mmCIF file of C-alpha atoms in Angstrom:
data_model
loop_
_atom_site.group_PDB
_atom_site.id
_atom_site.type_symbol
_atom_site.label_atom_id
_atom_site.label_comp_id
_atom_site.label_asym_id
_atom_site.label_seq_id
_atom_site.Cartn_x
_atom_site.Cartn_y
_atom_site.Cartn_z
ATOM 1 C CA UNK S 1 105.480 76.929 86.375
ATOM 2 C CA UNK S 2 103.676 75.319 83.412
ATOM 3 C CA UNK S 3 105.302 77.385 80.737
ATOM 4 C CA UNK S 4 108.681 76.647 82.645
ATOM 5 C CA UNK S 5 108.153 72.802 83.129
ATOM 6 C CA UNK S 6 107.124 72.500 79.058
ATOM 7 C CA UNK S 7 110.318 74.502 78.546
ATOM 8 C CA UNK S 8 112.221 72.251 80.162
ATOM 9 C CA UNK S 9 111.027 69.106 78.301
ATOM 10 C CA UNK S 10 111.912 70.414 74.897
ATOM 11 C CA UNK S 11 115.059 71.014 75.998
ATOM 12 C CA UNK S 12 116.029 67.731 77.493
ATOM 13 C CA UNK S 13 113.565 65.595 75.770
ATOM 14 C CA UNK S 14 112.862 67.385 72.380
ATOM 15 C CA UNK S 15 111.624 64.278 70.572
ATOM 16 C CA UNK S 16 108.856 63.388 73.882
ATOM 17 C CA UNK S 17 107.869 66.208 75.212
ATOM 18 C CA UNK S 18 104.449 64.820 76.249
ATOM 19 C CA UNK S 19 103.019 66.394 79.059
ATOM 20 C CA UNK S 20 99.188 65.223 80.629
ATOM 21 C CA UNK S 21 97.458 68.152 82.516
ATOM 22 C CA UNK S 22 95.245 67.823 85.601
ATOM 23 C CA UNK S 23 93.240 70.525 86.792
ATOM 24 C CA UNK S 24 92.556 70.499 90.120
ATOM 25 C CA UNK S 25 89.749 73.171 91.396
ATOM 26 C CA UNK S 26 89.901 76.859 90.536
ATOM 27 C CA UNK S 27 92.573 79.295 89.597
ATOM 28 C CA UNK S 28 92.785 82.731 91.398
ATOM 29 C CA UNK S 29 91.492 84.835 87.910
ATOM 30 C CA UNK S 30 94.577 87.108 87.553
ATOM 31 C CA UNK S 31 97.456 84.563 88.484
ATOM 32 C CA UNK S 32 98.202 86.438 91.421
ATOM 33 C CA UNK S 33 95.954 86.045 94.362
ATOM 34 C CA UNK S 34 97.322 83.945 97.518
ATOM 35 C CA UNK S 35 94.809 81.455 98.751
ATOM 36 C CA UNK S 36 93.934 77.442 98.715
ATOM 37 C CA UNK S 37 92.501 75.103 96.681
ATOM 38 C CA UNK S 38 90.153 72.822 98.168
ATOM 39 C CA UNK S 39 89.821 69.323 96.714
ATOM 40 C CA UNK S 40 88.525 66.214 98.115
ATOM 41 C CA UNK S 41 89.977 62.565 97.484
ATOM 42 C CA UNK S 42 87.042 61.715 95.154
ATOM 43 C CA UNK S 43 87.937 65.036 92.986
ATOM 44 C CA UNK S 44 91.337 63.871 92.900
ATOM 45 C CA UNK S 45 90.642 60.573 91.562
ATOM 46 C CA UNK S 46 88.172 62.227 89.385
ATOM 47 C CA UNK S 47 90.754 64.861 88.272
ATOM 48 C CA UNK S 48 93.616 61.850 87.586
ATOM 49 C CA UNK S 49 90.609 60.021 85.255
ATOM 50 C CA UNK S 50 90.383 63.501 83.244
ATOM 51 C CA UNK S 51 94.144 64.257 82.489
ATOM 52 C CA UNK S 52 94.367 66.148 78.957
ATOM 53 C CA UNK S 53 96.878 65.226 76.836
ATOM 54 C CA UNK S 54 98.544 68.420 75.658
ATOM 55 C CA UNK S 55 99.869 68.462 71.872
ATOM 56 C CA UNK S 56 102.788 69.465 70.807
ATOM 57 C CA UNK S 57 102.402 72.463 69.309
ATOM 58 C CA UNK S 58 100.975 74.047 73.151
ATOM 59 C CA UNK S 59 103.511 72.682 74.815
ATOM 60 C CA UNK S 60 105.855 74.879 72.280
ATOM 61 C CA UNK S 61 103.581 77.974 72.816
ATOM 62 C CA UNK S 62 103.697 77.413 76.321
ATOM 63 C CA UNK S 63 107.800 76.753 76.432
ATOM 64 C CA UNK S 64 108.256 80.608 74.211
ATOM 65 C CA UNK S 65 105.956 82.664 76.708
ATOM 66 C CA UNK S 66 107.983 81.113 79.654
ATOM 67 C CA UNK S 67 111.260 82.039 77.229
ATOM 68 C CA UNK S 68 109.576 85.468 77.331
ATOM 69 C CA UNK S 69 108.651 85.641 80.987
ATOM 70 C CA UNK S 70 111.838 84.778 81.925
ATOM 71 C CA UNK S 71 114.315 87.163 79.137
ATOM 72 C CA UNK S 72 116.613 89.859 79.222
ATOM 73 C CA UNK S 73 114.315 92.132 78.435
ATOM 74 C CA UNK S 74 110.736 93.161 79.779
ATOM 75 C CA UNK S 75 107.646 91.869 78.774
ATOM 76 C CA UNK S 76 106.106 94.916 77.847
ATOM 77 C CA UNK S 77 108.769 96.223 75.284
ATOM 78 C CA UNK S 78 107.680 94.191 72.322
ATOM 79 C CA UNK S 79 104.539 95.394 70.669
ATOM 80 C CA UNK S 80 102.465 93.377 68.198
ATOM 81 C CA UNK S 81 101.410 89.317 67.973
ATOM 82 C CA UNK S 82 98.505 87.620 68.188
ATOM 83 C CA UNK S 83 95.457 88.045 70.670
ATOM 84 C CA UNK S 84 95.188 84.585 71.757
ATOM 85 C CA UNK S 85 95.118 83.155 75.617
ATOM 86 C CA UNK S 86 99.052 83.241 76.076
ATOM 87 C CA UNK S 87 99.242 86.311 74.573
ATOM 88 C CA UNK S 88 97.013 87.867 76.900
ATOM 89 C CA UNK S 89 98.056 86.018 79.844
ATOM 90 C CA UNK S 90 101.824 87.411 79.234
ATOM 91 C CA UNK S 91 100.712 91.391 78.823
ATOM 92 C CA UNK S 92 98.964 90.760 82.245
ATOM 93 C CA UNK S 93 102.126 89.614 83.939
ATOM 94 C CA UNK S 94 103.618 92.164 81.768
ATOM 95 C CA UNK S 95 101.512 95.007 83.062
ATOM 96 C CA UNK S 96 102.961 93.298 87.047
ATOM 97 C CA UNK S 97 106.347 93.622 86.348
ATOM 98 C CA UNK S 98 106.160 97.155 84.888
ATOM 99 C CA UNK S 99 104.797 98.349 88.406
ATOM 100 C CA UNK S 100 108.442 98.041 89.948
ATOM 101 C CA UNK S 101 109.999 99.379 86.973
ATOM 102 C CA UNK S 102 111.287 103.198 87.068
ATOM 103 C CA UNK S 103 108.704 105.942 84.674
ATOM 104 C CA UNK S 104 109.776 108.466 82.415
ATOM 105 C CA UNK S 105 107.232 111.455 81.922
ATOM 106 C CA UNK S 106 108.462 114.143 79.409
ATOM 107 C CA UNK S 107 111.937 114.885 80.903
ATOM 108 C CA UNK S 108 110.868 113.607 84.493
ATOM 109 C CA UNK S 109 112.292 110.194 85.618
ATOM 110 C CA UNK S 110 110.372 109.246 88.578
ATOM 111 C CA UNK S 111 110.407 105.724 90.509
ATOM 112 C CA UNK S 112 108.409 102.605 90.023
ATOM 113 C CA UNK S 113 104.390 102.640 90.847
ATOM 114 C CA UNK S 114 105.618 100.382 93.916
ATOM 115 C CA UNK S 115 108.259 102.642 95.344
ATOM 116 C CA UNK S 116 105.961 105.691 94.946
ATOM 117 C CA UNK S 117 103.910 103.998 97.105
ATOM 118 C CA UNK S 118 106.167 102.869 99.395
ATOM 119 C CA UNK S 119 107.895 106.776 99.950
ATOM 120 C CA UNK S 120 104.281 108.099 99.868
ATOM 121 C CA UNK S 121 103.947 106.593 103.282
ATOM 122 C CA UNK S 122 107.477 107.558 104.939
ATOM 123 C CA UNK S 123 108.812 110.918 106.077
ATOM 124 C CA UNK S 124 109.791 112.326 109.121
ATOM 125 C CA UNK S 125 108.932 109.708 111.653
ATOM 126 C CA UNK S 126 109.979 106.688 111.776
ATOM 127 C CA UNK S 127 107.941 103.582 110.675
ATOM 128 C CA UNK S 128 108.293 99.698 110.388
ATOM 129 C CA UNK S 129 107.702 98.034 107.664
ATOM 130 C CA UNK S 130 104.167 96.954 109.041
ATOM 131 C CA UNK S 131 103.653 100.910 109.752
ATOM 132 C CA UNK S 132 104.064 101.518 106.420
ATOM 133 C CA UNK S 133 101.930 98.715 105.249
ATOM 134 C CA UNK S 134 98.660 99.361 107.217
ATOM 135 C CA UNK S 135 99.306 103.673 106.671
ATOM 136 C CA UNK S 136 96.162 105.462 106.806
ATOM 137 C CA UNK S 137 96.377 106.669 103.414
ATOM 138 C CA UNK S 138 95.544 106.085 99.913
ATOM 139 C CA UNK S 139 98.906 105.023 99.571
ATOM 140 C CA UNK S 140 98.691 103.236 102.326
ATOM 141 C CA UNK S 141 95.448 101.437 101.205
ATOM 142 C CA UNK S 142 96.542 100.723 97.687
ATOM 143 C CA UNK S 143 99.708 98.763 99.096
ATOM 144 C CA UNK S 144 96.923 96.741 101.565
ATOM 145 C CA UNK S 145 94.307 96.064 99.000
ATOM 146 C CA UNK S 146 95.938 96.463 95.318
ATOM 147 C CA UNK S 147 99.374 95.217 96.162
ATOM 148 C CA UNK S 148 98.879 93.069 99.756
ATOM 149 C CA UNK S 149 97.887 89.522 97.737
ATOM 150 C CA UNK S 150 100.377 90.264 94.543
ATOM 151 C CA UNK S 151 103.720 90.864 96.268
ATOM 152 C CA UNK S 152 103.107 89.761 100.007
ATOM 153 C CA UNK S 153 103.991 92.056 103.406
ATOM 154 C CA UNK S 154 107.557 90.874 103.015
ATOM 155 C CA UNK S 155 108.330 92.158 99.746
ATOM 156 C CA UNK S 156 107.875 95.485 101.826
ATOM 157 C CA UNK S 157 110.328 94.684 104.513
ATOM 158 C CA UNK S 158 113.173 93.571 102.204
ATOM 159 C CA UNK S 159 112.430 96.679 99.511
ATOM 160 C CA UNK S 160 112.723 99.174 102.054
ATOM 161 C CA UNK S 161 116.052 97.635 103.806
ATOM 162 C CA UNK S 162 117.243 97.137 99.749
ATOM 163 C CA UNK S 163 116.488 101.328 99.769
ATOM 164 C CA UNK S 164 118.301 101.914 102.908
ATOM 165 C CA UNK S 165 121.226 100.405 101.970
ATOM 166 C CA UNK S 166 122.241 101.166 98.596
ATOM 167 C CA UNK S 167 124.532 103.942 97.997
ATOM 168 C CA UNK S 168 125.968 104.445 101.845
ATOM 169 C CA UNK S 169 125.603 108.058 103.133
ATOM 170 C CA UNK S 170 123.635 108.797 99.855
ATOM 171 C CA UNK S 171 120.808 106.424 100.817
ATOM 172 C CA UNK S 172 116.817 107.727 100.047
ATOM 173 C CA UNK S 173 116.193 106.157 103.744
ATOM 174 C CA UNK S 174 117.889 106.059 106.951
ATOM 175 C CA UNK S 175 117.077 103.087 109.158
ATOM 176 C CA UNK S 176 117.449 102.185 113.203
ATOM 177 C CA UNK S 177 117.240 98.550 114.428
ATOM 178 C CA UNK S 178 113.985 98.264 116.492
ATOM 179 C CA UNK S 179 112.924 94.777 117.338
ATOM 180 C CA UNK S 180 115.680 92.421 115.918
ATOM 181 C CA UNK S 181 113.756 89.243 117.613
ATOM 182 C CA UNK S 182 110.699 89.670 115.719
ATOM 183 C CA UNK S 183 109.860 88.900 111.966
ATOM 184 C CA UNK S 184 111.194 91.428 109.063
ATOM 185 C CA UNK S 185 108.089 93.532 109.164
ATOM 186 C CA UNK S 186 109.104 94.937 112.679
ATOM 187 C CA UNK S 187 112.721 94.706 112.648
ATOM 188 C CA UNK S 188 114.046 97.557 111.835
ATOM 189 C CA UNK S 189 112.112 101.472 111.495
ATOM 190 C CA UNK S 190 112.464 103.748 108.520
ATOM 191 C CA UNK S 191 112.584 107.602 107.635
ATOM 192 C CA UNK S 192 113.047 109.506 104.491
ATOM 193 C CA UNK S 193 116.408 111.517 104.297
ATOM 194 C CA UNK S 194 117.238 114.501 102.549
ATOM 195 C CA UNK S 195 117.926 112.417 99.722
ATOM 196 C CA UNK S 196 115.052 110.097 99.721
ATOM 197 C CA UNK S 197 112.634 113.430 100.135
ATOM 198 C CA UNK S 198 114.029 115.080 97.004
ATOM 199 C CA UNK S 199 113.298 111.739 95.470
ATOM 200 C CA UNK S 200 109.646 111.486 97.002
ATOM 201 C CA UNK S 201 109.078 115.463 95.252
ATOM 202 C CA UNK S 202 110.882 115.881 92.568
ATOM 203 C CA UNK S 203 111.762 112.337 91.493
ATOM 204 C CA UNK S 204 115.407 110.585 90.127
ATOM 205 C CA UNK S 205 118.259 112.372 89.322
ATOM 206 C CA UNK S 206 119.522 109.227 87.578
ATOM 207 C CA UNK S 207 118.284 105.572 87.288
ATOM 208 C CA UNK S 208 121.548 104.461 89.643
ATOM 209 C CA UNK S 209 119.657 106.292 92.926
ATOM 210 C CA UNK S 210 117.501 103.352 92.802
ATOM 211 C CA UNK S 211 118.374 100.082 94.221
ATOM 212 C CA UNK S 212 119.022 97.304 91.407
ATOM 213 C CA UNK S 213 115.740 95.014 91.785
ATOM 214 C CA UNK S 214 115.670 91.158 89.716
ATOM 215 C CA UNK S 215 112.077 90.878 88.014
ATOM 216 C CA UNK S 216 112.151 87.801 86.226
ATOM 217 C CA UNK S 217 114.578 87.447 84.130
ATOM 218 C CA UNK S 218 115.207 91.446 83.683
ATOM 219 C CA UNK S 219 116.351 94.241 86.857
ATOM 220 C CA UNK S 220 115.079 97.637 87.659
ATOM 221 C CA UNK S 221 116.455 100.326 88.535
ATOM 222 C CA UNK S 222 119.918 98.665 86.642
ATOM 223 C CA UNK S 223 121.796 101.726 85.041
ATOM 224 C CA UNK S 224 123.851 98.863 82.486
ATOM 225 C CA UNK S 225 120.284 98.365 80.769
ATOM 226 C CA UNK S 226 118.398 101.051 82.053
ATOM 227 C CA UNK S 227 114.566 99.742 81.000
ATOM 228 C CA UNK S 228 111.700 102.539 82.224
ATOM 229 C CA UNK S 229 107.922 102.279 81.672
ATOM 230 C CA UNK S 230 106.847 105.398 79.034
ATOM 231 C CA UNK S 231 102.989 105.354 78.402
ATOM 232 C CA UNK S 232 102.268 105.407 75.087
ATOM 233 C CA UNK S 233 99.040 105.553 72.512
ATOM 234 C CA UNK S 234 98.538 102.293 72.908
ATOM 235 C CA UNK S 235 99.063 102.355 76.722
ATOM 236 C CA UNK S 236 102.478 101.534 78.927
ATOM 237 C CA UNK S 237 105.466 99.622 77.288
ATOM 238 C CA UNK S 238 109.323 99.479 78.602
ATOM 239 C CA UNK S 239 112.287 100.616 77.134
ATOM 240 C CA UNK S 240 115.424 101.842 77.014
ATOM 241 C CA UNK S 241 116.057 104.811 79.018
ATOM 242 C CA UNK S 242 117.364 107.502 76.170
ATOM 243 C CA UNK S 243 115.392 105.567 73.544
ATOM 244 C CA UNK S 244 113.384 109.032 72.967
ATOM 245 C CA UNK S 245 115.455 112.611 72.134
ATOM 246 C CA UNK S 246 114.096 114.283 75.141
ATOM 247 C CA UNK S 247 114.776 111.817 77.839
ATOM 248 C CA UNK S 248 117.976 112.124 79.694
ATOM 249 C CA UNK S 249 119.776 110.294 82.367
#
């Protein structure tokens, strides 16, 4: 929100954009973490007394990363720059958003880290949202512990209605109202269909089966600029589905 609010000064106010930072207690370490800050009154004031004055030049690095963050295309496809703080802090919100982006391995295009996850819990039965969120399985756990604090229980909810619904009788899932009076995590129940199995063993049979999902300023799963995560020497990056000779759609 820092990198968006500096953005927003140069725009409007190009010749002021003078910004004064307080920092108020402590950060969750990766950006991610839900929680609260505790301050008293006296830190406050304390806090007010100790605003920095930011120059101009970081409010301009600050205003390109959020240009980054928030562009057509993914974090991760652009290799190179410098090793400084922002350029750190965007290849670790890079490295989030490539976790709901489609993979390519060899000729195999298989879903996001997120979905995997998701269909590694669902199959014949049917299963809420919360079912699928407290799973007793590795899968199962890694949603709970890796994923629970990054994307929230919701984020499960809506993806799995988003994968019922796209592409009609095609679907992955098939889903049955269950309790309609109660919040998103136990509104509706969830199985894999034939579809959404083939999916689960064998992976996609084109980016399209996937339904479209906004990260940022970018989508997944979008088959008009059809980004995938390919690991590489120097570890994951994005791009362009087709960008290699031996990838297909």
């Amino acid at each position: 929100m820092l990198w968006a609010l500096c953005a927003w000064r140069l725009r409007y106010w190009p010749e002021h954009p003078d910004l004064d930072i307080v920092v108020l207690g402590d950060a969750p370490e990766d950006g991610f973490s839900r929680g609260f800050i505790r301050v008293k009154p006296a830190d406050a004031r304390r806090g007010l007394d100790d605003a920095r004055a930011q120059s101009r030049t970081r409010v301009q690095h600050m205003a390109r990363s959020w240009r980054k963050l928030s562009g057509r295309s993914p974090i991760l496809s652009n290799e190179g720059g410098r090793a400084d703080r922002a350029r750190k802090e965007l290849v670790e919100l890079g490295t989030h958003q490539a976790a709901f982006f489609p993979r390519v391995d060899g000729n195999a295009l298989t879903q996001s880290w997120v979905d995997q996850l998701l269909f590694a819990c669902l199959g014949k039965d049917w299963l809420t949202p919360a079912d699928v969120f407290m799973h007793r399985s590795s899968a199962g756990e890694e949603l709970r512990n890796g994923w629970g604090a990054r994307i929230g229980d919701f984020f499960i909810a809506m993806r799995l209605r988003q994968w019922a619904e796209h592409r009609g009788a095609e679907a992955a899932l098939e889903s049955v109202p269950y309790r309609t009076d109660r919040p998103p995590m136990l509104e509706a129940r969830y199985r894999l269909t034939a579809v959404g199995d083939e999916i689960k063993q064998h992976g996609l049979a084109e980016i399209a089966q996937g339904p479209p999902l906004p990260m940022w300023g970018v989508t997944a799963y979008d088959p008009a600029a059809p980004w995938v995560v390919a690991e590489g020497p120097s570890g994951a990056r994005l791009q362009r589905l087709g960008a290699r000779p031996n990838v297909q759609m």
